[in-house]
Coordinates of C-alpha atoms in Angstrom, one line a residue:
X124 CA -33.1 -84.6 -192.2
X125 CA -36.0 -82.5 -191.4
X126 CA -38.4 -85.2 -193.2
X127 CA -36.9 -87.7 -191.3
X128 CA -37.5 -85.9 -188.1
X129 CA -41.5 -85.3 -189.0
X130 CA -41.7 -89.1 -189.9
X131 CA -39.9 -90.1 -186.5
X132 CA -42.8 -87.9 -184.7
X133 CA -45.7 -89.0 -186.5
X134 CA -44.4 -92.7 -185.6
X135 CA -44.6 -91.5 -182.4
X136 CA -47.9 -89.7 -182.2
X137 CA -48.9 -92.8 -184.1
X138 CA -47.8 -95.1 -181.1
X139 CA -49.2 -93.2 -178.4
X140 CA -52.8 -92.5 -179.2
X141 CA -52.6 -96.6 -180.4
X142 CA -51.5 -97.0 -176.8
X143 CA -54.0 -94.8 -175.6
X144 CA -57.1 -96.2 -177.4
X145 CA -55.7 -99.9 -176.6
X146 CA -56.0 -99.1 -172.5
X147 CA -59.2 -97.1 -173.2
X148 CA -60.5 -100.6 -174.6
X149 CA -58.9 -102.4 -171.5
X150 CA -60.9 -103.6 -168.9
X151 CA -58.9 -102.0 -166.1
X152 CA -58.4 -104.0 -162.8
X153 CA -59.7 -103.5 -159.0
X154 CA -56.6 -102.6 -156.3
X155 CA -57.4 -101.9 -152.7
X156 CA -58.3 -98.3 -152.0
X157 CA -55.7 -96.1 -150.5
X158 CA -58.6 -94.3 -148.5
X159 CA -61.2 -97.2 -148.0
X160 CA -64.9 -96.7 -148.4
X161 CA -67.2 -96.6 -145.3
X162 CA -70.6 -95.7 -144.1
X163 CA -71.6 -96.1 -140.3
X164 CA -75.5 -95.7 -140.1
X165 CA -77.7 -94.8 -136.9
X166 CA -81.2 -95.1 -136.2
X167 CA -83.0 -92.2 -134.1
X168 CA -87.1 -93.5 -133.6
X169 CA -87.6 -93.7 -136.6
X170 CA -85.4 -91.8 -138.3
X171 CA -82.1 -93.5 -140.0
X172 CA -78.8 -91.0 -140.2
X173 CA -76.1 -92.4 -142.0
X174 CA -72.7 -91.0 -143.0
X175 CA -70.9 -92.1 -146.5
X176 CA -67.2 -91.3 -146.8
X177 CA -63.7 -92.4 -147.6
X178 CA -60.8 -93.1 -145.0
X179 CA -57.7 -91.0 -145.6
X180 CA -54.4 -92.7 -143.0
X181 CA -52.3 -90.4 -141.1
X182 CA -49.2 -92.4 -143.0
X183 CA -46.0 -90.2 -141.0
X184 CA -48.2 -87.3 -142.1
X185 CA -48.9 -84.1 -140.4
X186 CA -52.2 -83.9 -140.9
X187 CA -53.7 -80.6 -139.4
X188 CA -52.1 -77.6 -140.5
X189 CA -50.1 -78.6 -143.2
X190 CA -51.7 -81.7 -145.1
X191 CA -55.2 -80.2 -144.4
X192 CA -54.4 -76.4 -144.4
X193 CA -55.9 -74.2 -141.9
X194 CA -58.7 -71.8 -143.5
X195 CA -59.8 -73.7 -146.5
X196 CA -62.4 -75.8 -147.4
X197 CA -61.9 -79.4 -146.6
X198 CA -64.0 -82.3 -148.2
X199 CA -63.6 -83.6 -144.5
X200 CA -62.3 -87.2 -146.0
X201 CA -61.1 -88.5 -149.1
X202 CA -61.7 -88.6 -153.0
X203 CA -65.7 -88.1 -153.5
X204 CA -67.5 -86.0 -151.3
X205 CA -68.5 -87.2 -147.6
X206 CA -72.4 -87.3 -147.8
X207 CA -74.5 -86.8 -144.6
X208 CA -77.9 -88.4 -144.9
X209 CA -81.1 -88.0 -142.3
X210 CA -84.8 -89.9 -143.7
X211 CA -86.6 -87.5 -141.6
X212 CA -86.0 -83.3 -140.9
X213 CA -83.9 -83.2 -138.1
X214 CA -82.0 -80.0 -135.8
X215 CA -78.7 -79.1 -136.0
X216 CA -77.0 -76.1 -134.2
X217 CA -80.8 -74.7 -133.6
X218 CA -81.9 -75.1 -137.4
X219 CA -83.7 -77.3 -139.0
X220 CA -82.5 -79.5 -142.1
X221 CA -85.0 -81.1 -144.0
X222 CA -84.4 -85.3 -144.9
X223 CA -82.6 -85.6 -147.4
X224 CA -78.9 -86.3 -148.3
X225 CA -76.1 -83.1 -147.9
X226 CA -72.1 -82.9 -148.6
X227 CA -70.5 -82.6 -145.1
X228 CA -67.3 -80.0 -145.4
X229 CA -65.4 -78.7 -142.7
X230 CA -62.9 -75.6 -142.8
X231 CA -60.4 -76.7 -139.9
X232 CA -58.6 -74.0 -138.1
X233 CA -56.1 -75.1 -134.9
X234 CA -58.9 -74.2 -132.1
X235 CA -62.3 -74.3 -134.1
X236 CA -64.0 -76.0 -137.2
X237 CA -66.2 -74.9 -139.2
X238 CA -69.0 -77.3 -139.8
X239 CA -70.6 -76.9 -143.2
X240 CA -73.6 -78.7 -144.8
X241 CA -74.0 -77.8 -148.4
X242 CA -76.3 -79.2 -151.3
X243 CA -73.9 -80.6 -153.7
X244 CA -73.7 -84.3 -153.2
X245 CA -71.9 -85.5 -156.6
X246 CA -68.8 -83.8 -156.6
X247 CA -65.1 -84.8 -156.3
X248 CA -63.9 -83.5 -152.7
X249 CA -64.4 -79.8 -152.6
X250 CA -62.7 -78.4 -155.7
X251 CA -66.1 -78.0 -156.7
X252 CA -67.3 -76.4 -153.6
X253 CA -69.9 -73.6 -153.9
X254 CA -70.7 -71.2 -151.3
X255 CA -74.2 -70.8 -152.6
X256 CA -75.5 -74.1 -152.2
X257 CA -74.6 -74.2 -148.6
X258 CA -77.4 -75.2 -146.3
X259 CA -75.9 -74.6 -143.1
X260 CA -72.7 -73.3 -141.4
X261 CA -71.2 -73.4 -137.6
X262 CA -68.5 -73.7 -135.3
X263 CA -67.3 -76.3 -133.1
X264 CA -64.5 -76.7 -130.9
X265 CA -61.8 -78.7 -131.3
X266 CA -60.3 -81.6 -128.6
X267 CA -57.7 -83.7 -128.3
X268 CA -57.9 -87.2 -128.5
X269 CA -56.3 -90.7 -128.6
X270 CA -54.1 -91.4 -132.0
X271 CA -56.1 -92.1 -134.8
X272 CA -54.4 -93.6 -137.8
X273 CA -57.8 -93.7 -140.1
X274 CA -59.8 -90.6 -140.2
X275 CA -63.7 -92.1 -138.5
X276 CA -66.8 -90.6 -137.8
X277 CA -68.6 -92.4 -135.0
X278 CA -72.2 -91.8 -133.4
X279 CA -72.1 -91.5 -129.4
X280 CA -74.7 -90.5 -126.7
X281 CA -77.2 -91.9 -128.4
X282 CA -81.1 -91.3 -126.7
X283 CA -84.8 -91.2 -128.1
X284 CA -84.5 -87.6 -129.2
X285 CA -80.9 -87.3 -130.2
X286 CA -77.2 -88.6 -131.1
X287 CA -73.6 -87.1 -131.1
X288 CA -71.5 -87.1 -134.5
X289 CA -67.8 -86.9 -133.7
X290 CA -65.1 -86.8 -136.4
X291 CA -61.8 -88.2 -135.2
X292 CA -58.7 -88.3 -136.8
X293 CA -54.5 -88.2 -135.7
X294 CA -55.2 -86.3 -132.8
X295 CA -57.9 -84.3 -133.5
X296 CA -61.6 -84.4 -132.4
X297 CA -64.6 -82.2 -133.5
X298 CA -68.0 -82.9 -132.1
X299 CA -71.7 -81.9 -133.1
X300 CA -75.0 -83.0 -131.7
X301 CA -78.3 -83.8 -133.9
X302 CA -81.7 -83.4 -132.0
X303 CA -85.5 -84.5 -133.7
X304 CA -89.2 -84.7 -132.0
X305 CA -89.2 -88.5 -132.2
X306 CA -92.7 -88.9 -130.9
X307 CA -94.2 -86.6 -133.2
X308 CA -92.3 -88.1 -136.1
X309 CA -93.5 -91.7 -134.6
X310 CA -96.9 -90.5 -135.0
X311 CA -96.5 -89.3 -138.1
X312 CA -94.6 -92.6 -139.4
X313 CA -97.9 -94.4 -137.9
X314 CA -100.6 -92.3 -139.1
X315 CA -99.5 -93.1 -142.6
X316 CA -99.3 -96.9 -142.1
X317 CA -103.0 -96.9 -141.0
X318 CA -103.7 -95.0 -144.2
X319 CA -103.4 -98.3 -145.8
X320 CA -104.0 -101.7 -145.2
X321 CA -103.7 -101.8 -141.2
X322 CA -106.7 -99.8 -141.0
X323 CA -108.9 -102.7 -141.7
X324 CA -107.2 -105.1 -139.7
X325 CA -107.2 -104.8 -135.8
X326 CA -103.5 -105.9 -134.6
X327 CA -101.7 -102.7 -136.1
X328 CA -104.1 -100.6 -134.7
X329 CA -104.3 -102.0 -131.7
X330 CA -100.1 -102.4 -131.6
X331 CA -100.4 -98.1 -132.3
X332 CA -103.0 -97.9 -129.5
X333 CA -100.7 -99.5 -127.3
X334 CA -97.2 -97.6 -127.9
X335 CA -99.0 -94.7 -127.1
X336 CA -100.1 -95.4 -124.3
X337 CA -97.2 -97.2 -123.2
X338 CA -94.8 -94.3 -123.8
X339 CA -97.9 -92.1 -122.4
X340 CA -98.1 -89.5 -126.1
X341 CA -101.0 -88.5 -127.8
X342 CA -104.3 -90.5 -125.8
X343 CA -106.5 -89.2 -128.1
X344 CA -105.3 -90.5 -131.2
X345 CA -104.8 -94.0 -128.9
X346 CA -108.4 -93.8 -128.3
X347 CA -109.2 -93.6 -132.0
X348 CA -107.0 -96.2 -132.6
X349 CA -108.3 -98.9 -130.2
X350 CA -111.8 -98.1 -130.9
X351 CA -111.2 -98.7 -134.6
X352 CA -109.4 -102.0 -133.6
X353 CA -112.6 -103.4 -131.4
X354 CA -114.9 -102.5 -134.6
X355 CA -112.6 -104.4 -136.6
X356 CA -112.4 -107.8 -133.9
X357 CA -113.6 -106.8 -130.9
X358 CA -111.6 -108.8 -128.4
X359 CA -109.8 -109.3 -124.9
X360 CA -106.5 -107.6 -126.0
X361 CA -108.2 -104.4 -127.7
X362 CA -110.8 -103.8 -125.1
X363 CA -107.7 -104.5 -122.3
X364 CA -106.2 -101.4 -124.0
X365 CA -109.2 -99.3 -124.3
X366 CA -109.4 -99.4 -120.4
X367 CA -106.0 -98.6 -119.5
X368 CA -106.0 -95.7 -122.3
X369 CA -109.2 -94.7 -120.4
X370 CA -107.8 -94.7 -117.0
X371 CA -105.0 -92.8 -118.2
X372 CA -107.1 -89.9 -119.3
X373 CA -108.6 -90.1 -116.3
X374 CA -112.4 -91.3 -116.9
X375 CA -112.1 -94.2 -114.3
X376 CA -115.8 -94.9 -114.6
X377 CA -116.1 -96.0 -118.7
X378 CA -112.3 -97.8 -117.8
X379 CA -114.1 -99.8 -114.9
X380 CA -117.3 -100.5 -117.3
X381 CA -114.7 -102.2 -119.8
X382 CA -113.3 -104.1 -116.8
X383 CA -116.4 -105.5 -116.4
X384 CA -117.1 -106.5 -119.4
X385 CA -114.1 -108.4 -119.6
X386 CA -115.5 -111.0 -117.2
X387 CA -118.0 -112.2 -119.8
X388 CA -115.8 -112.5 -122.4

């Protein structure tokens, strides 16, 4: 009886690990996602901001409180971990956070959020979560909004030096506000183009000269630019630019020289 018994299991050990390695060899078919995959992407100057995350749905559910527990760690979406991205170092909450890519996690609570920005960018949700690795941390308030059957981030008051992140989902809205120098990271971005090729040329330099001065930033380097550009082809457009950048920085009398010029050419 009792070798009858061992031979009956080891048939059916025997059976399931055949199973097993026969799925393993499977090539397993694509379904739609419960939580679908999304990424909304904003451009500051010349700095991109993109979030990556999955969509959980409300479902029936109650979402805040019980579903997502007060006081714990939330991977603030679905399945792998929602992944905050700025090309350029930007300002959050009055600190800096250099470019690169950061898992976004919130702690809910019923009045305030905690915002958190941590290191780990590979992980499943936040059972993986480590204090340590944190980059940033800080409180928001919470509102109330419109129904919201899939969890969204969206990017609002958007302006040359800044953009509003909100997370929305059921009821629920938490809000926080990203701030950057974009005309010192525009001169940055160009400085390093005409490292290169542009340098020889004259329209780049003279298409640098003339943001500038058309936004009215840094004259000086403008000056550099233009005069480069008029070595390069010297020309009715570059030497129309050199004047106005002149009259802007107040030497009306080299501006009006160029002006003359102009008439011969």
């Amino acid at each position: 009886m009792i070798q009858k018994l061992l031979k009956s299991t080891l048939i059916i050990a025997s059976l399931l690990v055949t199973n097993l390695v026969a799925a393993q060899m499977e090539n397993p078919i694509q379904l739609p996602a419960s939580s679908p995959k999304a990424v909304i992407h904003q451009q500051i100057g010349v700095t991109d901001i993109s979030i990556s995350y999955n969509r959980p749905q409300v479902k029936g559910r109650e979402i805040f409180g019980k579903l997502i527990p007060f006081g714990k760690v939330w991977r603030t979406g679905a399945d792998e971990n929602t992944i905050l991205t700025f090309t350029t170092d930007v300002q959050i909450n009055g600190t800096t956070v250099k470019a690169g890519a950061y898992g976004l996690h919130t702690i809910p609570n019923k009045d305030r959020w905690t915002v958190i920005l941590n290191k780990e960018t590979k992980a499943w949700g936040s059972y993986f979560y480590n204090k340590e690795k944190d980059v940033l941390r800080f409180e928001v308030p919470t509102t109330t909004t419109a129904m919201k059957e899939a969890m969204n981030f969206e990017f609002s008051k958007v302006s040359k030096n800044s953009t509003t992140i909100s997370l929305n989902w059921e009821k629920t809205s938490i809000s926080f506000e990203i701030t950057l120098n974009s005309e010192e990271l525009v001169q940055q971005h160009i400085k390093s183009q005409l490292n290169s090729l542009p340098w020889f040329g004259w329209t780049g330099l003279y298409n640098a000269a003339t943001y500038n001065l058309e936004n009215d930033v840094y004259l000086d380097d403008a000056l550099v630019w233009i005069n480069r550009s008029i070595r390069n082809n010297r020309n009715y457009s570059n030497l129309t630019i050199k004047a106005k950048i002149l009259e802007k920085q107040g030497k009306e009398s080299a501006a009006k020289s160029i002006h003359l010029s102009l008439i011969h050419i």
